[in-house]
PDB file of C-alpha atoms and ligand atoms in Angstrom:
ATOM      1  CA  MET A   1     -13.767  -4.718  13.801  1.00 94.00           C
ATOM      2  CA  HIS A   2     -16.691  -5.354  11.855  1.00 97.00           C
ATOM      3  CA  LEU A   3     -16.123  -9.195  10.460  1.00 97.00           C
ATOM      4  CA  THR A   4     -18.203 -10.428   7.610  1.00 97.00           C
ATOM      5  CA  TRP A   5     -17.297 -14.080   6.387  1.00 96.00           C
ATOM      6  CA  THR A   6     -17.559 -14.426   2.541  1.00 96.00           C
ATOM      7  CA  ASN A   7     -18.512 -17.353   0.559  1.00 94.00           C
ATOM      8  CA  GLY A   8     -15.626 -17.969  -1.362  1.00 92.00           C
ATOM      9  CA  PRO A   9     -13.424 -15.452  -3.301  1.00 93.00           C
ATOM     10  CA  ASP A  10     -16.017 -14.113  -5.880  1.00 95.00           C
ATOM     11  CA  ASN A  11     -18.488 -13.218  -2.880  1.00 97.00           C
ATOM     12  CA  LEU A  12     -15.548 -11.514  -1.346  1.00 98.00           C
ATOM     13  CA  ALA A  13     -14.621  -9.437  -4.474  1.00 98.00           C
ATOM     14  CA  GLU A  14     -17.837  -8.866  -4.657  1.00 98.00           C
ATOM     15  CA  LYS A  15     -18.801  -7.348  -0.959  1.00 98.00           C
ATOM     16  CA  ALA A  16     -15.348  -5.222  -1.671  1.00 98.00           C
ATOM     17  CA  ALA A  17     -16.623  -3.929  -4.824  1.00 98.00           C
ATOM     18  CA  GLU A  18     -19.674  -2.892  -2.789  1.00 98.00           C
ATOM     19  CA  VAL A  19     -17.854  -0.954  -0.284  1.00 98.00           C
ATOM     20  CA  VAL A  20     -15.771   0.959  -2.934  1.00 98.00           C
ATOM     21  CA  ALA A  21     -18.800   1.528  -5.418  1.00 97.00           C
ATOM     22  CA  ASN A  22     -20.669   3.098  -2.060  1.00 97.00           C
ATOM     23  CA  LEU A  23     -18.032   5.274  -1.132  1.00 98.00           C
ATOM     24  CA  LEU A  24     -17.451   6.645  -4.569  1.00 98.00           C
ATOM     25  CA  GLU A  25     -21.308   7.639  -4.967  1.00 97.00           C
ATOM     26  CA  ARG A  26     -21.239   9.142  -1.722  1.00 97.00           C
ATOM     27  CA  LYS A  27     -17.573  10.904  -2.303  1.00 98.00           C
ATOM     28  CA  PRO A  28     -16.424  10.986  -5.959  1.00 98.00           C
ATOM     29  CA  ASP A  29     -13.554  12.606  -5.676  1.00 98.00           C
ATOM     30  CA  ALA A  30     -12.006   9.531  -2.805  1.00 98.00           C
ATOM     31  CA  ALA A  31      -8.688   9.189  -1.972  1.00 98.00           C
ATOM     32  CA  ILE A  32      -8.232   5.507  -1.961  1.00 98.00           C
ATOM     33  CA  ALA A  33      -5.199   3.195  -0.931  1.00 98.00           C
ATOM     34  CA  LEU A  34      -4.948   0.014  -2.750  1.00 98.00           C
ATOM     35  CA  PRO A  35      -3.108  -3.234  -2.161  1.00 98.00           C
ATOM     36  CA  THR A  36      -1.720  -5.657  -4.822  1.00 96.00           C
ATOM     37  CA  GLY A  37      -1.039  -9.390  -4.760  1.00 94.00           C
ATOM     38  CA  THR A  38      -3.909 -12.254  -5.471  1.00 94.00           C
ATOM     39  CA  THR A  39      -6.367 -11.175  -3.224  1.00 96.00           C
ATOM     40  CA  PRO A  40      -7.742  -8.025  -4.475  1.00 97.00           C
ATOM     41  CA  LEU A  41      -7.610  -9.600  -8.201  1.00 97.00           C
ATOM     42  CA  GLY A  42     -11.700 -10.520  -7.901  1.00 98.00           C
ATOM     43  CA  LEU A  43     -12.212  -6.811  -6.564  1.00 98.00           C
ATOM     44  CA  TYR A  44     -10.940  -5.204  -9.520  1.00 98.00           C
ATOM     45  CA  ARG A  45     -12.440  -7.759 -11.828  1.00 98.00           C
ATOM     46  CA  CYS A  46     -15.782  -6.426 -10.108  1.00 98.00           C
ATOM     47  CA  LEU A  47     -14.657  -3.118 -10.277  1.00 98.00           C
ATOM     48  CA  VAL A  48     -13.898  -2.963 -13.913  1.00 98.00           C
ATOM     49  CA  ALA A  49     -17.152  -4.975 -14.937  1.00 98.00           C
ATOM     50  CA  GLN A  50     -19.358  -2.103 -13.411  1.00 97.00           C
ATOM     51  CA  HIS A  51     -17.078   0.264 -14.917  1.00 97.00           C
ATOM     52  CA  GLN A  52     -18.160  -1.116 -18.229  1.00 96.00           C
ATOM     53  CA  ALA A  53     -21.450  -1.565 -17.250  1.00 97.00           C
ATOM     54  CA  GLY A  54     -21.701   1.910 -16.686  1.00 95.00           C
ATOM     55  CA  ARG A  55     -22.639   1.593 -13.311  1.00 94.00           C
ATOM     56  CA  LEU A  56     -19.141   3.360 -11.778  1.00 95.00           C
ATOM     57  CA  THR A  57     -18.089   6.284 -12.123  1.00 92.00           C
ATOM     58  CA  CYS A  58     -14.244   7.320 -11.082  1.00 95.00           C
ATOM     59  CA  ALA A  59     -13.486   9.872 -12.959  1.00 96.00           C
ATOM     60  CA  SER A  60     -12.690  12.307 -10.025  1.00 98.00           C
ATOM     61  CA  ALA A  61     -11.110   9.565  -7.995  1.00 98.00           C
ATOM     62  CA  ARG A  62      -7.837   9.565  -6.223  1.00 98.00           C
ATOM     63  CA  PHE A  63      -5.903   6.428  -6.089  1.00 98.00           C
ATOM     64  CA  PHE A  64      -2.677   5.430  -4.225  1.00 98.00           C
ATOM     65  CA  ASN A  65      -0.720   2.353  -3.735  1.00 98.00           C
ATOM     66  CA  LEU A  66       0.370   0.730  -0.488  1.00 98.00           C
ATOM     67  CA  ASP A  67       4.424  -0.438  -1.404  1.00 98.00           C
ATOM     68  CA  GLU A  68       6.015  -1.063  -4.171  1.00 98.00           C
ATOM     69  CA  PHE A  69       9.438  -2.840  -4.911  1.00 98.00           C
ATOM     70  CA  ALA A  70      12.663  -1.132  -4.499  1.00 98.00           C
ATOM     71  CA  GLY A  71      14.455   0.019  -7.933  1.00 98.00           C
ATOM     72  CA  LYS A  72      10.861  -1.054 -10.023  1.00 97.00           C
ATOM     73  CA  SER A  73       9.789   1.690 -12.184  1.00 97.00           C
ATOM     74  CA  GLN A  74       5.727   1.633 -12.260  1.00 95.00           C
ATOM     75  CA  HIS A  75       6.464   0.963 -16.143  1.00 95.00           C
ATOM     76  CA  ASP A  76       7.873  -2.509 -14.819  1.00 96.00           C
ATOM     77  CA  PRO A  77       5.401  -5.059 -15.693  1.00 96.00           C
ATOM     78  CA  ARG A  78       6.821  -6.877 -12.357  1.00 97.00           C
ATOM     79  CA  SER A  79       6.386  -3.579 -10.191  1.00 98.00           C
ATOM     80  CA  TYR A  80       2.930  -3.225  -8.177  1.00 98.00           C
ATOM     81  CA  GLY A  81       2.449   0.149  -9.874  1.00 98.00           C
ATOM     82  CA  GLY A  82       2.481  -1.912 -12.922  1.00 98.00           C
ATOM     83  CA  PHE A  83       0.384  -4.356 -11.743  1.00 97.00           C
ATOM     84  CA  LEU A  84      -2.535  -1.693 -10.549  1.00 98.00           C
ATOM     85  CA  TRP A  85      -2.212   0.019 -13.982  1.00 98.00           C
ATOM     86  CA  SER A  86      -2.545  -3.214 -16.349  1.00 97.00           C
ATOM     87  CA  ASN A  87      -5.494  -4.387 -13.271  1.00 98.00           C
ATOM     88  CA  LEU A  88      -7.270  -1.420 -12.441  1.00 98.00           C
ATOM     89  CA  PHE A  89      -6.286   2.056 -13.942  1.00 98.00           C
ATOM     90  CA  VAL A  90      -6.105   0.912 -17.724  1.00 98.00           C
ATOM     91  CA  PRO A  91      -9.497  -0.674 -17.825  1.00 98.00           C
ATOM     92  CA  LEU A  92     -11.007   1.885 -15.708  1.00 97.00           C
ATOM     93  CA  GLY A  93      -9.713   4.458 -17.940  1.00 97.00           C
ATOM     94  CA  VAL A  94      -8.061   6.494 -14.753  1.00 98.00           C
ATOM     95  CA  ARG A  95      -6.147   9.322 -15.740  1.00 98.00           C
ATOM     96  CA  SER A  96      -2.204   9.463 -14.444  1.00 97.00           C
ATOM     97  CA  GLU A  97      -3.510  12.896 -12.695  1.00 98.00           C
ATOM     98  CA  GLN A  98      -5.707  10.754 -10.287  1.00 98.00           C
ATOM     99  CA  VAL A  99      -2.559   8.611  -9.373  1.00 98.00           C
ATOM    100  CA  ARG A 100      -0.096   8.883  -6.710  1.00 98.00           C
ATOM    101  CA  LEU A 101       1.970   5.624  -6.340  1.00 98.00           C
ATOM    102  CA  LEU A 102       5.206   5.041  -4.491  1.00 98.00           C
ATOM    103  CA  GLN A 103       7.790   5.599  -6.922  1.00 98.00           C
ATOM    104  CA  GLY A 104      10.557   2.268  -6.227  1.00 98.00           C
ATOM    105  CA  ASP A 105      13.025   3.859  -8.771  1.00 98.00           C
ATOM    106  CA  ALA A 106      13.056   7.362  -7.090  1.00 98.00           C
ATOM    107  CA  PRO A 107      17.048   8.408  -6.700  1.00 98.00           C
ATOM    108  CA  ASP A 108      16.527   9.185  -3.102  1.00 98.00           C
ATOM    109  CA  PRO A 109      13.882   6.501  -1.535  1.00 98.00           C
ATOM    110  CA  VAL A 110      13.206   8.448   1.133  1.00 98.00           C
ATOM    111  CA  ALA A 111      12.547  11.781   0.021  1.00 98.00           C
ATOM    112  CA  GLU A 112      10.335  10.070  -2.343  1.00 98.00           C
ATOM    113  CA  CYS A 113       8.413   8.545   0.757  1.00 98.00           C
ATOM    114  CA  ARG A 114       8.129  12.084   2.441  1.00 98.00           C
ATOM    115  CA  SER A 115       6.524  13.494  -0.681  1.00 98.00           C
ATOM    116  CA  PHE A 116       4.379  10.434  -1.281  1.00 98.00           C
ATOM    117  CA  GLU A 117       3.402  11.384   2.537  1.00 98.00           C
ATOM    118  CA  ARG A 118       2.769  14.837   1.780  1.00 98.00           C
ATOM    119  CA  ALA A 119       0.347  13.926  -1.637  1.00 98.00           C
ATOM    120  CA  ILE A 120      -1.594  11.845   0.873  1.00 98.00           C
ATOM    121  CA  ALA A 121      -1.936  15.201   3.231  1.00 98.00           C
ATOM    122  CA  ALA A 122      -2.949  17.255   0.708  1.00 98.00           C
ATOM    123  CA  ALA A 123      -5.757  14.836  -0.728  1.00 98.00           C
ATOM    124  CA  GLY A 124      -7.107  15.223   2.932  1.00 98.00           C
ATOM    125  CA  GLU A 125      -5.879  11.859   4.336  1.00 98.00           C
ATOM    126  CA  LEU A 126      -7.103   8.508   2.985  1.00 98.00           C
ATOM    127  CA  ASP A 127     -10.968   7.999   2.580  1.00 98.00           C
ATOM    128  CA  LEU A 128     -10.181   4.104   2.345  1.00 98.00           C
ATOM    129  CA  ALA A 129      -7.350   2.345   2.865  1.00 98.00           C
ATOM    130  CA  ILE A 130      -7.967  -1.515   1.246  1.00 98.00           C
ATOM    131  CA  LEU A 131      -5.541  -4.130   2.504  1.00 98.00           C
ATOM    132  CA  GLY A 132      -4.183  -7.319   1.882  1.00 98.00           C
ATOM    133  CA  LEU A 133      -2.787  -9.588   4.337  1.00 98.00           C
ATOM    134  CA  GLY A 134       0.698 -11.259   4.186  1.00 97.00           C
ATOM    135  CA  LEU A 135       1.523 -15.246   4.732  1.00 96.00           C
ATOM    136  CA  ASN A 136       3.687 -13.723   7.996  1.00 97.00           C
ATOM    137  CA  GLY A 137       0.946 -11.031   9.033  1.00 97.00           C
ATOM    138  CA  HIS A 138       2.340  -7.950   7.142  1.00 98.00           C
ATOM    139  CA  VAL A 139       0.364  -5.266   5.809  1.00 98.00           C
ATOM    140  CA  ALA A 140       1.641  -3.162   2.842  1.00 98.00           C
ATOM    141  CA  PHE A 141       5.282  -4.212   3.513  1.00 98.00           C
ATOM    142  CA  ASN A 142       5.579  -3.184   7.152  1.00 98.00           C
ATOM    143  CA  GLU A 143       6.699  -6.751   8.492  1.00 98.00           C
ATOM    144  CA  PRO A 144       6.838  -8.379  11.729  1.00 97.00           C
ATOM    145  CA  GLY A 145       9.181  -6.279  13.688  1.00 94.00           C
ATOM    146  CA  SER A 146       8.800  -3.265  12.194  1.00 95.00           C
ATOM    147  CA  ASP A 147       8.106   0.208  14.033  1.00 97.00           C
ATOM    148  CA  TRP A 148       4.010   0.601  14.032  1.00 97.00           C
ATOM    149  CA  THR A 149       4.964   4.450  14.513  1.00 98.00           C
ATOM    150  CA  ALA A 150       7.740   5.052  11.184  1.00 98.00           C
ATOM    151  CA  PRO A 151       6.377   6.767   8.503  1.00 98.00           C
ATOM    152  CA  THR A 152       6.206   5.305   5.075  1.00 98.00           C
ATOM    153  CA  ARG A 153       9.921   4.371   4.538  1.00 98.00           C
ATOM    154  CA  PRO A 154      12.074   2.324   2.613  1.00 98.00           C
ATOM    155  CA  VAL A 155      12.297  -1.088   4.146  1.00 98.00           C
ATOM    156  CA  VAL A 156      14.224  -4.558   4.136  1.00 98.00           C
ATOM    157  CA  LEU A 157      11.514  -7.410   2.900  1.00 97.00           C
ATOM    158  CA  ALA A 158      11.343 -10.675   4.705  1.00 97.00           C
ATOM    159  CA  GLU A 159      12.727 -13.867   3.135  1.00 96.00           C
ATOM    160  CA  GLU A 160       9.183 -15.036   3.351  1.00 95.00           C
ATOM    161  CA  THR A 161       7.214 -12.239   1.417  1.00 96.00           C
ATOM    162  CA  ARG A 162      10.017 -12.530  -1.396  1.00 96.00           C
ATOM    163  CA  SER A 163       9.217 -16.076  -1.821  1.00 93.00           C
ATOM    164  CA  ALA A 164       5.434 -15.574  -2.063  1.00 93.00           C
ATOM    165  CA  GLN A 165       5.720 -13.123  -4.774  1.00 93.00           C
ATOM    166  CA  SER A 166       5.549 -16.016  -7.924  1.00 89.00           C
ATOM    167  CA  THR A 167       2.662 -14.090  -9.744  1.00 87.00           C
ATOM    168  CA  LEU A 168       5.043 -11.460 -10.740  1.00 92.00           C
ATOM    169  CA  TYR A 169       8.328 -13.483  -9.934  1.00 95.00           C
ATOM    170  CA  PRO A 170       8.525 -17.185 -11.351  1.00 92.00           C
ATOM    171  CA  ASP A 171      12.356 -16.973  -9.754  1.00 93.00           C
ATOM    172  CA  PRO A 172      11.941 -15.842  -6.456  1.00 91.00           C
ATOM    173  CA  THR A 173      15.711 -14.597  -6.418  1.00 93.00           C
ATOM    174  CA  GLU A 174      14.567 -12.051  -8.825  1.00 96.00           C
ATOM    175  CA  VAL A 175      12.057 -10.787  -6.295  1.00 97.00           C
ATOM    176  CA  PRO A 176      13.976  -7.044  -4.799  1.00 97.00           C
ATOM    177  CA  GLN A 177      15.332  -7.221  -1.141  1.00 97.00           C
ATOM    178  CA  GLN A 178      13.616  -3.962  -0.457  1.00 98.00           C
ATOM    179  CA  GLY A 179      10.585  -2.309  -0.804  1.00 98.00           C
ATOM    180  CA  LEU A 180       8.861   0.960   0.046  1.00 98.00           C
ATOM    181  CA  THR A 181       5.550   0.605   2.343  1.00 98.00           C
ATOM    182  CA  MET A 182       2.925   3.020   3.505  1.00 98.00           C
ATOM    183  CA  GLY A 183       3.618   3.422   7.189  1.00 98.00           C
ATOM    184  CA  ILE A 184       0.986   2.554   9.712  1.00 98.00           C
ATOM    185  CA  PRO A 185       0.286   5.548  10.938  1.00 98.00           C
ATOM    186  CA  THR A 186      -0.747   6.716   7.525  1.00 98.00           C
ATOM    187  CA  ILE A 187      -3.024   3.763   7.014  1.00 98.00           C
ATOM    188  CA  MET A 188      -4.613   4.474  10.576  1.00 98.00           C
ATOM    189  CA  ALA A 189      -5.005   7.959   9.520  1.00 98.00           C
ATOM    190  CA  ALA A 190      -7.689   6.560   6.346  1.00 98.00           C
ATOM    191  CA  ARG A 191     -11.285   7.435   7.678  1.00 98.00           C
ATOM    192  CA  ALA A 192     -12.253   3.916   6.791  1.00 98.00           C
ATOM    193  CA  ILE A 193     -10.165   0.559   6.318  1.00 98.00           C
ATOM    194  CA  LEU A 194     -11.034  -2.753   4.500  1.00 98.00           C
ATOM    195  CA  LEU A 195      -9.306  -5.483   5.150  1.00 98.00           C
ATOM    196  CA  LEU A 196      -9.736  -8.485   2.587  1.00 98.00           C
ATOM    197  CA  VAL A 197      -8.338 -11.783   3.667  1.00 98.00           C
ATOM    198  CA  SER A 198      -8.311 -14.914   1.331  1.00 96.00           C
ATOM    199  CA  GLY A 199      -5.729 -17.341   0.013  1.00 91.00           C
ATOM    200  CA  THR A 200      -3.878 -20.002   1.673  1.00 91.00           C
ATOM    201  CA  GLY A 201      -1.127 -20.319   4.397  1.00 92.00           C
ATOM    202  CA  LYS A 202      -2.662 -17.491   6.347  1.00 94.00           C
ATOM    203  CA  ASP A 203      -4.293 -19.371   8.978  1.00 94.00           C
ATOM    204  CA  ALA A 204      -1.787 -18.438  11.448  1.00 95.00           C
ATOM    205  CA  ALA A 205      -1.991 -14.644  10.665  1.00 96.00           C
ATOM    206  CA  PHE A 206      -5.780 -14.539  10.471  1.00 96.00           C
ATOM    207  CA  ALA A 207      -6.008 -15.996  14.100  1.00 96.00           C
ATOM    208  CA  ALA A 208      -3.941 -13.060  15.206  1.00 97.00           C
ATOM    209  CA  ILE A 209      -6.518 -11.228  13.504  1.00 97.00           C
ATOM    210  CA  LEU A 210      -9.270 -13.080  15.538  1.00 96.00           C
ATOM    211  CA  ARG A 211      -7.694 -12.387  18.740  1.00 96.00           C
ATOM    212  CA  ASN A 212      -8.551  -8.499  17.899  1.00 95.00           C
ATOM    213  CA  ARG A 213      -5.791  -7.109  19.794  1.00 94.00           C
ATOM    214  CA  PRO A 214      -2.565  -5.650  18.807  1.00 95.00           C
ATOM    215  CA  ASP A 215       0.202  -7.775  18.804  1.00 96.00           C
ATOM    216  CA  PRO A 216       3.901  -6.893  17.366  1.00 94.00           C
ATOM    217  CA  ALA A 217       4.567 -10.407  15.969  1.00 96.00           C
ATOM    218  CA  TRP A 218       1.740  -9.396  13.411  1.00 97.00           C
ATOM    219  CA  PRO A 219       1.982  -6.201  12.154  1.00 97.00           C
ATOM    220  CA  ALA A 220      -1.639  -6.338  10.307  1.00 97.00           C
ATOM    221  CA  THR A 221      -3.160  -6.679  14.013  1.00 98.00           C
ATOM    222  CA  ALA A 222      -1.625  -2.908  13.927  1.00 98.00           C
ATOM    223  CA  ILE A 223      -5.067  -1.785  12.674  1.00 98.00           C
ATOM    224  CA  LEU A 224      -7.726  -3.535  14.927  1.00 98.00           C
ATOM    225  CA  ASP A 225      -7.820  -0.276  16.922  1.00 95.00           C
ATOM    226  CA  HIS A 226      -9.199   1.489  13.516  1.00 98.00           C
ATOM    227  CA  PRO A 227     -12.683   2.785  14.677  1.00 97.00           C
ATOM    228  CA  ASN A 228     -13.956   2.289  11.309  1.00 98.00           C
ATOM    229  CA  LEU A 229     -12.442  -1.295  10.066  1.00 98.00           C
ATOM    230  CA  THR A 230     -14.227  -3.794   7.785  1.00 98.00           C
ATOM    231  CA  VAL A 231     -12.782  -7.140   7.459  1.00 98.00           C
ATOM    232  CA  LEU A 232     -14.248  -9.575   4.653  1.00 98.00           C
ATOM    233  CA  ALA A 233     -12.773 -13.093   5.002  1.00 97.00           C
ATOM    234  CA  ASP A 234     -13.069 -16.223   2.958  1.00 95.00           C
ATOM    235  CA  ALA A 235     -14.876 -18.547   4.857  1.00 91.00           C
ATOM    236  CA  THR A 236     -12.458 -21.164   4.275  1.00 86.00           C
ATOM    237  CA  LEU A 237     -10.105 -19.604   6.638  1.00 84.00           C
ATOM    238  CA  ARG A 238     -13.239 -20.281   9.369  1.00 80.00           C
ATOM    239  CA  ALA A 239     -12.725 -23.955   9.777  1.00 71.00           C
ATOM    240  CA  ASN A 240      -9.048 -23.370  10.743  1.00 68.00           C
ATOM    241  CA  ASN A 241      -9.804 -20.909  13.149  1.00 69.00           C
TER     242      ASN A 241
HETATM  243  C1  GLP B 301       2.350  -8.536  -0.558  1.00 62.30           C
HETATM  244  C2  GLP B 301       2.122  -7.223  -0.429  1.00 62.30           C
HETATM  245  C3  GLP B 301       0.929  -7.101   0.253  1.00 62.30           C
HETATM  246  C4  GLP B 301      -0.081  -7.811   0.114  1.00 62.30           C
HETATM  247  C5  GLP B 301      -0.202  -9.296   0.515  1.00 62.30           C
HETATM  248  C6  GLP B 301      -0.882  -9.945   0.421  1.00 62.30           C
HETATM  249  O1  GLP B 301       3.499  -9.061  -0.288  1.00 62.30           O
HETATM  250  N1  GLP B 301       3.385  -6.602  -0.109  1.00 62.30           N
HETATM  251  O2  GLP B 301       0.533  -5.590   0.228  1.00 62.30           O
HETATM  252  O3  GLP B 301      -1.419  -7.263   0.579  1.00 62.30           O
HETATM  253  O4  GLP B 301       1.366  -9.727   0.364  1.00 62.30           O
HETATM  254  O5  GLP B 301      -0.833 -10.900  -0.663  1.00 62.30           O
HETATM  255  P1  GLP B 301      -1.458 -12.097  -1.699  1.00 62.30           P
HETATM  256  O6  GLP B 301      -2.888 -11.432  -1.687  1.00 62.30           O
HETATM  257  O7  GLP B 301      -0.920 -12.518  -2.719  1.00 62.30           O
HETATM  258  O8  GLP B 301      -1.790 -13.327  -0.520  1.00 62.30           O
END
């Protein structure tokens, strides 16, 4: 694990954007998996700013998401797909052919997950998986207790995860009970992983990462064995760890 402490969320966003920009410069058709949530918003703003300044081209890049709410279409603003379209894809001018998102509203979710994995395999596997860290240590929607060998699949969401969705769902009772998540093996098959850690309430989950050994109680520690793992962590977490 290569760990870099960043000086606040803006610095974290700039450093993460550098990783993405360098990848796209080296490999314009890179396949990239993207997270949702509060943490990557700064990264997405940086990428959009670079694009608007003519410094970032992503017309050939391929994009995937990490997870989605069951029953939600990407046209629903409260879906993770909708979040990615409005915060990143639309401002970057990304075309729908470049994007393969998990379809939360697919009539057969298991078949949808298989088809999603086939699309990633057809892209030659991910060049970069960008991840956030859940309060309970989840990564994508791989919750504590989940099978680390399981493929992309429908899952039941932990209550803690459901109640942490206030940006999209001011009323927590409206958060879907289930989701679709990329599996750990697909994340681990990525040529590089970038884990972004910022926000409050993550001290325990981040402490598990810092112990630097896989621990089934904290799914994000599943990625610690990856040979090309970069962790960008907001230095405010340092004081508590
Ligand atoms: C959500 C998502 C994850 C995300 C995480 C952290 O539940 N399923 O993909 O990385 O929680 O979110 P945030 O960045 O808002 O703390």
